[in-house]
């Protein structure tokens, strides 16, 4: 009985301690000021990334994160006052990015996220910090697809909520038989087993897939430049303060050489030739 009582007391103490922590401003959600206000308790920052894009945003089976977007996110978080162990990465699939930001589920989205007016109606961006281009991935032995018009009547795969899917439907190849998946892995499987003839998205993403050990020799990029895809860091609409701070962090990352290092380390192995760092234009 005595033991039980002691246990119960400990449980109550634990609950009280938890409540006290909660009142002290510790929270699972991203703190409302990005942790940047003086004296704020900087517990953690939640950042949305891709989990399935080698070289950009990848969650490995051992639970680690790697890629250029992960490095950018880590650098920016540090400038906002968060060490790497204070970052919680959350998966941000293409179609969910605006919602995650608007709902406050993430503070930032660093996920091959193209800046465009449609998205800017719902969120704000910092950046751009990278310029990619839409391209096609086809089977290595395919000679029938060399330009966008060739996709008409072909089976094409893309990801729902991506600019690439939209571009195909509205201008590149409106007659393509387009299949939209939530993520990219389904498209890769489809391409390999001939359920689809091509996969379209940013060349930066496609280069990462083509270079993966398990895909070696199976696929090739068409080498087309079908659009400009300037990547921005998504944040809550109207949060000027955060936008200014993230822009400053991105500029510093380019100026001190960390940006180029991250590009070389993450995209170099796939043989991807990156464009130079773009001028930051958001918020100005
Ligand atoms: N950058 C494009 C976009 O933001 C395609 C890649 C993606 O889906 O993340 O829609």
PDB file of N, CA and C in Angstrom, residues 8-73:
ATOM      1  N   UNK A   8       1.790   6.713  -6.685  1.00  0.00           N
ATOM      2  CA  UNK A   8       0.750   7.673  -7.062  1.00  0.00           C
ATOM      3  C   UNK A   8       1.268   9.098  -6.898  1.00  0.00           C
ATOM      4  N   UNK A   9       1.995   9.332  -5.808  1.00  0.00           N
ATOM      5  CA  UNK A   9       2.535  10.671  -5.566  1.00  0.00           C
ATOM      6  C   UNK A   9       3.507  11.056  -6.677  1.00  0.00           C
ATOM      7  N   UNK A  10       4.305  10.083  -7.064  1.00  0.00           N
ATOM      8  CA  UNK A  10       5.283  10.356  -8.133  1.00  0.00           C
ATOM      9  C   UNK A  10       4.556  10.693  -9.430  1.00  0.00           C
ATOM     10  N   UNK A  11       3.450   9.967  -9.670  1.00  0.00           N
ATOM     11  CA  UNK A  11       2.680  10.206 -10.893  1.00  0.00           C
ATOM     12  C   UNK A  11       2.104  11.617 -10.892  1.00  0.00           C
ATOM     13  N   UNK A  12       1.566  12.013  -9.733  1.00  0.00           N
ATOM     14  CA  UNK A  12       0.997  13.363  -9.628  1.00  0.00           C
ATOM     15  C   UNK A  12       2.095  14.392  -9.862  1.00  0.00           C
ATOM     16  N   UNK A  13       3.252  14.159  -9.254  1.00  0.00           N
ATOM     17  CA  UNK A  13       4.372  15.095  -9.412  1.00  0.00           C
ATOM     18  C   UNK A  13       4.764  15.200 -10.882  1.00  0.00           C
ATOM     19  N   UNK A  14       4.748  14.051 -11.550  1.00  0.00           N
ATOM     20  CA  UNK A  14       5.139  14.050 -12.968  1.00  0.00           C
ATOM     21  C   UNK A  14       4.144  14.857 -13.797  1.00  0.00           C
ATOM     22  N   UNK A  15       2.861  14.674 -13.487  1.00  0.00           N
ATOM     23  CA  UNK A  15       1.823  15.418 -14.220  1.00  0.00           C
ATOM     24  C   UNK A  15       1.991  16.916 -13.972  1.00  0.00           C
ATOM     25  N   UNK A  16       2.229  17.269 -12.699  1.00  0.00           N
ATOM     26  CA  UNK A  16       2.414  18.682 -12.364  1.00  0.00           C
ATOM     27  C   UNK A  16       3.611  19.266 -13.115  1.00  0.00           C
ATOM     28  N   UNK A  17       4.671  18.474 -13.158  1.00  0.00           N
ATOM     29  CA  UNK A  17       5.883  18.944 -13.844  1.00  0.00           C
ATOM     30  C   UNK A  17       5.590  19.175 -15.321  1.00  0.00           C
ATOM     31  N   UNK A  18       4.832  18.251 -15.908  1.00  0.00           N
ATOM     32  CA  UNK A  18       4.488  18.383 -17.330  1.00  0.00           C
ATOM     33  C   UNK A  18       3.657  19.633 -17.565  1.00  0.00           C
ATOM     34  N   UNK A  19       2.669  19.843 -16.658  1.00  0.00           N
ATOM     35  CA  UNK A  19       1.789  21.004 -16.783  1.00  0.00           C
ATOM     36  C   UNK A  19       2.617  22.280 -16.675  1.00  0.00           C
ATOM     37  N   UNK A  20       3.548  22.277 -15.705  1.00  0.00           N
ATOM     38  CA  UNK A  20       4.382  23.469 -15.507  1.00  0.00           C
ATOM     39  C   UNK A  20       5.183  23.761 -16.773  1.00  0.00           C
ATOM     40  N   UNK A  21       5.718  22.684 -17.380  1.00  0.00           N
ATOM     41  CA  UNK A  21       6.499  22.875 -18.599  1.00  0.00           C
ATOM     42  C   UNK A  21       5.623  23.472 -19.695  1.00  0.00           C
ATOM     43  N   UNK A  22       4.389  22.920 -19.787  1.00  0.00           N
ATOM     44  CA  UNK A  22       3.482  23.408 -20.828  1.00  0.00           C
ATOM     45  C   UNK A  22       3.195  24.892 -20.618  1.00  0.00           C
ATOM     46  N   UNK A  23       2.975  25.289 -19.326  1.00  0.00           N
ATOM     47  CA  UNK A  23       2.690  26.691 -19.044  1.00  0.00           C
ATOM     48  C   UNK A  23       3.906  27.552 -19.347  1.00  0.00           C
ATOM     49  N   UNK A  24       5.081  26.959 -19.221  1.00  0.00           N
ATOM     50  CA  UNK A  24       6.310  27.721 -19.444  1.00  0.00           C
ATOM     51  C   UNK A  24       6.599  27.967 -20.915  1.00  0.00           C
ATOM     52  N   UNK A  25       5.730  27.515 -21.763  1.00  0.00           N
ATOM     53  CA  UNK A  25       5.872  27.853 -23.180  1.00  0.00           C
ATOM     54  C   UNK A  25       6.436  26.730 -24.014  1.00  0.00           C
ATOM     55  N   UNK A  26       6.742  25.594 -23.391  1.00  0.00           N
ATOM     56  CA  UNK A  26       7.242  24.478 -24.180  1.00  0.00           C
ATOM     57  C   UNK A  26       6.066  23.839 -24.899  1.00  0.00           C
ATOM     58  N   UNK A  27       6.240  23.544 -26.153  1.00  0.00           N
ATOM     59  CA  UNK A  27       5.107  23.029 -26.910  1.00  0.00           C
ATOM     60  C   UNK A  27       5.593  22.185 -28.062  1.00  0.00           C
ATOM     61  N   UNK A  28       4.727  21.273 -28.483  1.00  0.00           N
ATOM     62  CA  UNK A  28       5.078  20.436 -29.621  1.00  0.00           C
ATOM     63  C   UNK A  28       4.994  21.210 -30.923  1.00  0.00           C
ATOM     64  N   UNK A  29       4.213  22.248 -30.902  1.00  0.00           N
ATOM     65  CA  UNK A  29       4.049  23.038 -32.126  1.00  0.00           C
ATOM     66  C   UNK A  29       5.219  23.993 -32.272  1.00  0.00           C
ATOM     67  N   UNK A  30       5.437  24.444 -33.463  1.00  0.00           N
ATOM     68  CA  UNK A  30       6.484  25.435 -33.675  1.00  0.00           C
ATOM     69  C   UNK A  30       6.110  26.684 -32.882  1.00  0.00           C
ATOM     70  N   UNK A  31       7.070  27.272 -32.185  1.00  0.00           N
ATOM     71  CA  UNK A  31       6.751  28.469 -31.415  1.00  0.00           C
ATOM     72  C   UNK A  31       6.406  29.596 -32.377  1.00  0.00           C
ATOM     73  N   UNK A  32       5.536  30.491 -31.926  1.00  0.00           N
ATOM     74  CA  UNK A  32       4.923  31.434 -32.857  1.00  0.00           C
ATOM     75  C   UNK A  32       5.890  32.463 -33.413  1.00  0.00           C
ATOM     76  N   UNK A  33       7.034  32.635 -32.791  1.00  0.00           N
ATOM     77  CA  UNK A  33       7.965  33.642 -33.311  1.00  0.00           C
ATOM     78  C   UNK A  33       9.202  32.990 -33.928  1.00  0.00           C
ATOM     79  N   UNK A  34       9.140  31.703 -34.209  1.00  0.00           N
ATOM     80  CA  UNK A  34      10.282  31.014 -34.778  1.00  0.00           C
ATOM     81  C   UNK A  34      11.423  30.938 -33.785  1.00  0.00           C
ATOM     82  N   UNK A  35      11.135  31.237 -32.517  1.00  0.00           N
ATOM     83  CA  UNK A  35      12.150  31.188 -31.490  1.00  0.00           C
ATOM     84  C   UNK A  35      13.073  32.376 -31.527  1.00  0.00           C
ATOM     85  N   UNK A  36      12.690  33.396 -32.278  1.00  0.00           N
ATOM     86  CA  UNK A  36      13.635  34.476 -32.507  1.00  0.00           C
ATOM     87  C   UNK A  36      13.480  35.653 -31.540  1.00  0.00           C
ATOM     88  N   UNK A  37      12.399  35.692 -30.776  1.00  0.00           N
ATOM     89  CA  UNK A  37      12.241  36.838 -29.885  1.00  0.00           C
ATOM     90  C   UNK A  37      13.147  36.691 -28.665  1.00  0.00           C
ATOM     91  N   UNK A  38      13.603  37.807 -28.135  1.00  0.00           N
ATOM     92  CA  UNK A  38      14.568  37.784 -27.048  1.00  0.00           C
ATOM     93  C   UNK A  38      13.995  37.046 -25.843  1.00  0.00           C
ATOM     94  N   UNK A  39      14.762  36.139 -25.302  1.00  0.00           N
ATOM     95  CA  UNK A  39      14.348  35.447 -24.096  1.00  0.00           C
ATOM     96  C   UNK A  39      13.356  34.324 -24.314  1.00  0.00           C
ATOM     97  N   UNK A  40      12.917  34.124 -25.525  1.00  0.00           N
ATOM     98  CA  UNK A  40      11.948  33.055 -25.777  1.00  0.00           C
ATOM     99  C   UNK A  40      12.612  31.705 -25.523  1.00  0.00           C
ATOM    100  N   UNK A  41      11.829  30.745 -25.021  1.00  0.00           N
ATOM    101  CA  UNK A  41      12.377  29.423 -24.789  1.00  0.00           C
ATOM    102  C   UNK A  41      12.439  28.714 -26.135  1.00  0.00           C
ATOM    103  N   UNK A  42      13.637  28.420 -26.586  1.00  0.00           N
ATOM    104  CA  UNK A  42      13.784  27.868 -27.926  1.00  0.00           C
ATOM    105  C   UNK A  42      13.837  26.347 -27.871  1.00  0.00           C
ATOM    106  N   UNK A  43      12.677  25.744 -27.686  1.00  0.00           N
ATOM    107  CA  UNK A  43      12.663  24.303 -27.521  1.00  0.00           C
ATOM    108  C   UNK A  43      12.923  23.565 -28.813  1.00  0.00           C
ATOM    109  N   UNK A  44      12.056  23.796 -29.779  1.00  0.00           N
ATOM    110  CA  UNK A  44      12.287  23.128 -31.055  1.00  0.00           C
ATOM    111  C   UNK A  44      11.558  23.861 -32.173  1.00  0.00           C
ATOM    112  N   UNK A  45      11.981  23.550 -33.366  1.00  0.00           N
ATOM    113  CA  UNK A  45      11.323  24.117 -34.536  1.00  0.00           C
ATOM    114  C   UNK A  45      10.920  22.946 -35.434  1.00  0.00           C
ATOM    115  N   UNK A  46       9.708  22.995 -35.945  1.00  0.00           N
ATOM    116  CA  UNK A  46       9.231  21.917 -36.814  1.00  0.00           C
ATOM    117  C   UNK A  46       9.335  22.383 -38.265  1.00  0.00           C
ATOM    118  N   UNK A  47      10.032  21.589 -39.064  1.00  0.00           N
ATOM    119  CA  UNK A  47      10.273  21.971 -40.456  1.00  0.00           C
ATOM    120  C   UNK A  47       9.806  20.854 -41.385  1.00  0.00           C
ATOM    121  N   UNK A  48       9.034  21.228 -42.388  1.00  0.00           N
ATOM    122  CA  UNK A  48       8.543  20.260 -43.367  1.00  0.00           C
ATOM    123  C   UNK A  48       9.565  20.056 -44.476  1.00  0.00           C
ATOM    124  N   UNK A  49       9.892  18.791 -44.729  1.00  0.00           N
ATOM    125  CA  UNK A  49      10.805  18.439 -45.832  1.00  0.00           C
ATOM    126  C   UNK A  49      10.203  17.247 -46.580  1.00  0.00           C
ATOM    127  N   UNK A  50      10.836  16.904 -47.695  1.00  0.00           N
ATOM    128  CA  UNK A  50      10.466  15.661 -48.378  1.00  0.00           C
ATOM    129  C   UNK A  50      11.235  14.524 -47.708  1.00  0.00           C
ATOM    130  N   UNK A  51      10.613  13.350 -47.691  1.00  0.00           N
ATOM    131  CA  UNK A  51      11.265  12.177 -47.089  1.00  0.00           C
ATOM    132  C   UNK A  51      11.765  11.209 -48.166  1.00  0.00           C
ATOM    133  N   UNK A  52      11.417  11.496 -49.445  1.00  0.00           N
ATOM    134  CA  UNK A  52      11.647  10.474 -50.476  1.00  0.00           C
ATOM    135  C   UNK A  52      12.409  11.011 -51.689  1.00  0.00           C
ATOM    136  N   UNK A  53      13.244  12.030 -51.461  1.00  0.00           N
ATOM    137  CA  UNK A  53      13.990  12.607 -52.589  1.00  0.00           C
ATOM    138  C   UNK A  53      15.491  12.575 -52.315  1.00  0.00           C
ATOM    139  N   UNK A  54      16.183  11.541 -52.806  1.00  0.00           N
ATOM    140  CA  UNK A  54      17.626  11.445 -52.561  1.00  0.00           C
ATOM    141  C   UNK A  54      18.361  12.670 -53.092  1.00  0.00           C
ATOM    142  N   UNK A  55      19.266  13.215 -52.282  1.00  0.00           N
ATOM    143  CA  UNK A  55      20.025  14.413 -52.673  1.00  0.00           C
ATOM    144  C   UNK A  55      19.352  15.698 -52.246  1.00  0.00           C
ATOM    145  N   UNK A  56      18.045  15.634 -51.939  1.00  0.00           N
ATOM    146  CA  UNK A  56      17.301  16.858 -51.574  1.00  0.00           C
ATOM    147  C   UNK A  56      16.704  16.738 -50.172  1.00  0.00           C
ATOM    148  N   UNK A  57      15.775  15.817 -50.016  1.00  0.00           N
ATOM    149  CA  UNK A  57      15.195  15.574 -48.703  1.00  0.00           C
ATOM    150  C   UNK A  57      14.902  14.096 -48.584  1.00  0.00           C
ATOM    151  N   UNK A  58      15.654  13.418 -47.728  1.00  0.00           N
ATOM    152  CA  UNK A  58      15.520  11.964 -47.646  1.00  0.00           C
ATOM    153  C   UNK A  58      15.573  11.513 -46.195  1.00  0.00           C
ATOM    154  N   UNK A  59      14.613  10.662 -45.824  1.00  0.00           N
ATOM    155  CA  UNK A  59      14.691  10.000 -44.524  1.00  0.00           C
ATOM    156  C   UNK A  59      15.223   8.599 -44.766  1.00  0.00           C
ATOM    157  N   UNK A  60      16.355   8.296 -44.153  1.00  0.00           N
ATOM    158  CA  UNK A  60      16.978   6.993 -44.381  1.00  0.00           C
ATOM    159  C   UNK A  60      16.398   5.981 -43.392  1.00  0.00           C
ATOM    160  N   UNK A  61      16.560   4.668 -43.677  1.00  0.00           N
ATOM    161  CA  UNK A  61      15.947   3.654 -42.814  1.00  0.00           C
ATOM    162  C   UNK A  61      16.389   3.753 -41.350  1.00  0.00           C
ATOM    163  N   UNK A  62      17.573   4.327 -41.093  1.00  0.00           N
ATOM    164  CA  UNK A  62      18.018   4.463 -39.698  1.00  0.00           C
ATOM    165  C   UNK A  62      17.459   5.732 -39.030  1.00  0.00           C
ATOM    166  N   UNK A  63      16.516   6.394 -39.720  1.00  0.00           N
ATOM    167  CA  UNK A  63      15.853   7.546 -39.113  1.00  0.00           C
ATOM    168  C   UNK A  63      16.605   8.855 -39.257  1.00  0.00           C
ATOM    169  N   UNK A  64      17.661   8.874 -40.074  1.00  0.00           N
ATOM    170  CA  UNK A  64      18.417  10.117 -40.281  1.00  0.00           C
ATOM    171  C   UNK A  64      17.886  10.858 -41.508  1.00  0.00           C
ATOM    172  N   UNK A  65      18.266  12.120 -41.592  1.00  0.00           N
ATOM    173  CA  UNK A  65      17.805  12.954 -42.706  1.00  0.00           C
ATOM    174  C   UNK A  65      19.007  13.465 -43.489  1.00  0.00           C
ATOM    175  N   UNK A  66      18.867  13.494 -44.820  1.00  0.00           N
ATOM    176  CA  UNK A  66      19.972  14.008 -45.630  1.00  0.00           C
ATOM    177  C   UNK A  66      19.424  14.709 -46.855  1.00  0.00           C
ATOM    178  N   UNK A  67      20.288  15.542 -47.458  1.00  0.00           N
ATOM    179  CA  UNK A  67      19.927  16.216 -48.696  1.00  0.00           C
ATOM    180  C   UNK A  67      20.154  17.714 -48.622  1.00  0.00           C
ATOM    181  N   UNK A  68      20.119  18.336 -49.781  1.00  0.00           N
ATOM    182  CA  UNK A  68      20.361  19.781 -49.865  1.00  0.00           C
ATOM    183  C   UNK A  68      19.320  20.562 -49.060  1.00  0.00           C
ATOM    184  N   UNK A  69      18.042  20.199 -49.190  1.00  0.00           N
ATOM    185  CA  UNK A  69      17.002  20.904 -48.433  1.00  0.00           C
ATOM    186  C   UNK A  69      17.194  20.736 -46.924  1.00  0.00           C
ATOM    187  N   UNK A  70      17.661  19.567 -46.534  1.00  0.00           N
ATOM    188  CA  UNK A  70      17.917  19.329 -45.103  1.00  0.00           C
ATOM    189  C   UNK A  70      19.047  20.241 -44.628  1.00  0.00           C
ATOM    190  N   UNK A  71      20.081  20.382 -45.454  1.00  0.00           N
ATOM    191  CA  UNK A  71      21.198  21.266 -45.082  1.00  0.00           C
ATOM    192  C   UNK A  71      20.761  22.730 -45.033  1.00  0.00           C
ATOM    193  N   UNK A  72      19.930  23.134 -46.000  1.00  0.00           N
ATOM    194  CA  UNK A  72      19.422  24.516 -45.998  1.00  0.00           C
ATOM    195  C   UNK A  72      18.573  24.736 -44.741  1.00  0.00           C
ATOM    196  N   UNK A  73      17.693  23.793 -44.462  1.00  0.00           N
ATOM    197  CA  UNK A  73      16.816  23.902 -43.280  1.00  0.00           C
ATOM    198  C   UNK A  73      17.642  23.989 -41.999  1.00  0.00           C
TER     199      UNK A  73
END
